[in-house]
mmCIF file of C-alpha atoms in Angstrom:
data_model
loop_
_atom_site.group_PDB
_atom_site.id
_atom_site.type_symbol
_atom_site.label_atom_id
_atom_site.label_comp_id
_atom_site.label_asym_id
_atom_site.label_seq_id
_atom_site.Cartn_x
_atom_site.Cartn_y
_atom_site.Cartn_z
ATOM 1 C CA UNK I 1 -0.108 -0.076 -0.010
ATOM 2 C CA UNK I 2 1.177 3.489 -0.741
ATOM 3 C CA UNK I 3 -0.455 6.644 0.827
ATOM 4 C CA UNK I 4 0.654 10.047 -0.671
ATOM 5 C CA UNK I 5 -0.344 13.487 0.210
ATOM 6 C CA UNK I 6 -0.661 15.476 -2.905
ATOM 7 C CA UNK I 7 1.075 18.836 -3.143
ATOM 8 C CA UNK I 8 0.050 21.365 -5.660
ATOM 9 C CA UNK I 9 3.267 21.363 -7.338
ATOM 10 C CA UNK I 10 3.460 17.615 -7.934
ATOM 11 C CA UNK I 11 -0.225 16.616 -8.012
ATOM 12 C CA UNK I 12 -0.291 15.994 -11.757
ATOM 13 C CA UNK I 13 2.932 13.878 -11.769
ATOM 14 C CA UNK I 14 1.754 11.965 -8.763
ATOM 15 C CA UNK I 15 -1.495 11.031 -10.257
ATOM 16 C CA UNK I 16 -0.236 10.285 -13.637
ATOM 17 C CA UNK I 17 3.391 9.287 -14.189
ATOM 18 C CA UNK I 18 4.310 8.213 -10.755
ATOM 19 C CA UNK I 19 1.135 6.107 -10.266
ATOM 20 C CA UNK I 20 1.834 4.421 -13.634
ATOM 21 C CA UNK I 21 5.315 3.696 -12.338
ATOM 22 C CA UNK I 22 3.941 2.181 -9.116
ATOM 23 C CA UNK I 23 1.609 0.067 -10.981
ATOM 24 C CA UNK I 24 4.547 -1.792 -12.511
ATOM 25 C CA UNK I 25 5.326 -3.187 -8.968
ATOM 26 C CA UNK I 26 3.731 -6.702 -8.870
ATOM 27 C CA UNK I 27 3.039 -6.529 -5.174
ATOM 28 C CA UNK I 28 1.478 -3.075 -5.353
ATOM 29 C CA UNK I 29 -2.347 -3.491 -4.535
ATOM 30 C CA UNK I 30 -3.519 -0.322 -3.111
ATOM 31 C CA UNK I 31 -2.975 3.458 -3.247
ATOM 32 C CA UNK I 32 -4.564 6.442 -1.341
ATOM 33 C CA UNK I 33 -4.043 9.840 -2.648
ATOM 34 C CA UNK I 34 -4.942 12.537 -0.222
ATOM 35 C CA UNK I 35 -5.719 16.172 -1.104
ATOM 36 C CA UNK I 36 -4.191 18.787 1.173
ATOM 37 C CA UNK I 37 -6.385 21.692 0.069
ATOM 38 C CA UNK I 38 -9.875 20.175 0.522
ATOM 39 C CA UNK I 39 -11.594 17.126 1.770
ATOM 40 C CA UNK I 40 -10.926 14.780 -1.112
ATOM 41 C CA UNK I 41 -9.350 11.328 -1.133
ATOM 42 C CA UNK I 42 -8.997 8.846 -4.101
ATOM 43 C CA UNK I 43 -8.458 5.158 -3.139
ATOM 44 C CA UNK I 44 -7.238 2.907 -5.792
ATOM 45 C CA UNK I 45 -7.331 -0.838 -5.440
ATOM 46 C CA UNK I 46 -6.143 -3.643 -7.718
ATOM 47 C CA UNK I 47 -8.733 -6.594 -8.598
ATOM 48 C CA UNK I 48 -7.902 -10.205 -8.908
ATOM 49 C CA UNK I 49 -8.209 -9.510 -12.688
ATOM 50 C CA UNK I 50 -5.421 -6.854 -12.236
ATOM 51 C CA UNK I 51 -7.732 -3.922 -13.072
ATOM 52 C CA UNK I 52 -7.822 -0.900 -10.856
ATOM 53 C CA UNK I 53 -11.021 0.258 -9.029
ATOM 54 C CA UNK I 54 -11.244 3.968 -8.012
ATOM 55 C CA UNK I 55 -13.382 5.204 -5.115
ATOM 56 C CA UNK I 56 -13.523 8.828 -4.186
ATOM 57 C CA UNK I 57 -14.350 10.189 -0.768
ATOM 58 C CA UNK I 58 -15.449 13.749 -0.357
ATOM 59 C CA UNK I 59 -17.555 13.938 2.976
ATOM 60 C CA UNK I 60 -16.095 13.995 6.408
ATOM 61 C CA UNK I 61 -18.480 11.290 7.745
ATOM 62 C CA UNK I 62 -17.392 8.846 5.024
ATOM 63 C CA UNK I 63 -15.091 6.066 6.129
ATOM 64 C CA UNK I 64 -12.278 4.759 4.163
ATOM 65 C CA UNK I 65 -12.048 0.915 4.487
ATOM 66 C CA UNK I 66 -8.556 -0.269 3.306
ATOM 67 C CA UNK I 67 -8.546 -3.403 0.913
ATOM 68 C CA UNK I 68 -4.983 -4.562 1.948
ATOM 69 C CA UNK I 69 -5.048 -4.057 5.659
ATOM 70 C CA UNK I 70 -7.766 -4.345 8.195
ATOM 71 C CA UNK I 71 -8.159 -0.702 9.083
ATOM 72 C CA UNK I 72 -10.887 1.974 8.588
ATOM 73 C CA UNK I 73 -10.779 5.744 9.098
ATOM 74 C CA UNK I 74 -13.238 8.486 8.696
ATOM 75 C CA UNK I 75 -12.211 11.567 6.667
ATOM 76 C CA UNK I 76 -13.105 13.693 9.764
ATOM 77 C CA UNK I 77 -10.308 11.748 11.495
ATOM 78 C CA UNK I 78 -7.913 11.883 8.721
ATOM 79 C CA UNK I 79 -8.245 15.559 8.287
ATOM 80 C CA UNK I 80 -8.478 16.276 12.002
ATOM 81 C CA UNK I 81 -5.538 18.808 12.375
ATOM 82 C CA UNK I 82 -5.814 20.179 8.932
ATOM 83 C CA UNK I 83 -6.434 23.989 8.632
ATOM 84 C CA UNK I 84 -7.695 24.466 4.986
ATOM 85 C CA UNK I 85 -7.592 28.239 5.526
ATOM 86 C CA UNK I 86 -3.748 28.275 5.625
ATOM 87 C CA UNK I 87 -3.623 26.423 2.321
ATOM 88 C CA UNK I 88 -2.814 28.629 -0.648
ATOM 89 C CA UNK I 89 -5.668 28.798 -3.191
ATOM 90 C CA UNK I 90 -5.288 26.880 -6.376
ATOM 91 C CA UNK I 91 -3.727 29.039 -9.109
ATOM 92 C CA UNK I 92 -2.658 31.800 -6.867
ATOM 93 C CA UNK I 93 0.688 33.363 -7.895
ATOM 94 C CA UNK I 94 2.502 35.467 -5.471
ATOM 95 C CA UNK I 95 4.587 38.522 -6.821
ATOM 96 C CA UNK I 96 7.982 39.100 -5.284
ATOM 97 C CA UNK I 97 9.141 42.842 -5.547
#
């Protein structure tokens, strides 16, 4: 299992090229991609037929049930200490003078 917290600067790479590279690992079965700017988690899990299922979570009361380990956590608990107001808005560019 791989769990990643996505950063704004590498989100595209992490979700595309990096995830594709992970899938070449035969023992790789599950991946959690956690957004740090909003409540949003993507859970990818590999089926017996070697296909990938995607489940998205967006609500605080939803619980993520892991496929590869006997563990479950709500998004409220996962994001417990996260302050979204401190996160820089998407696309914001700061100027330096």
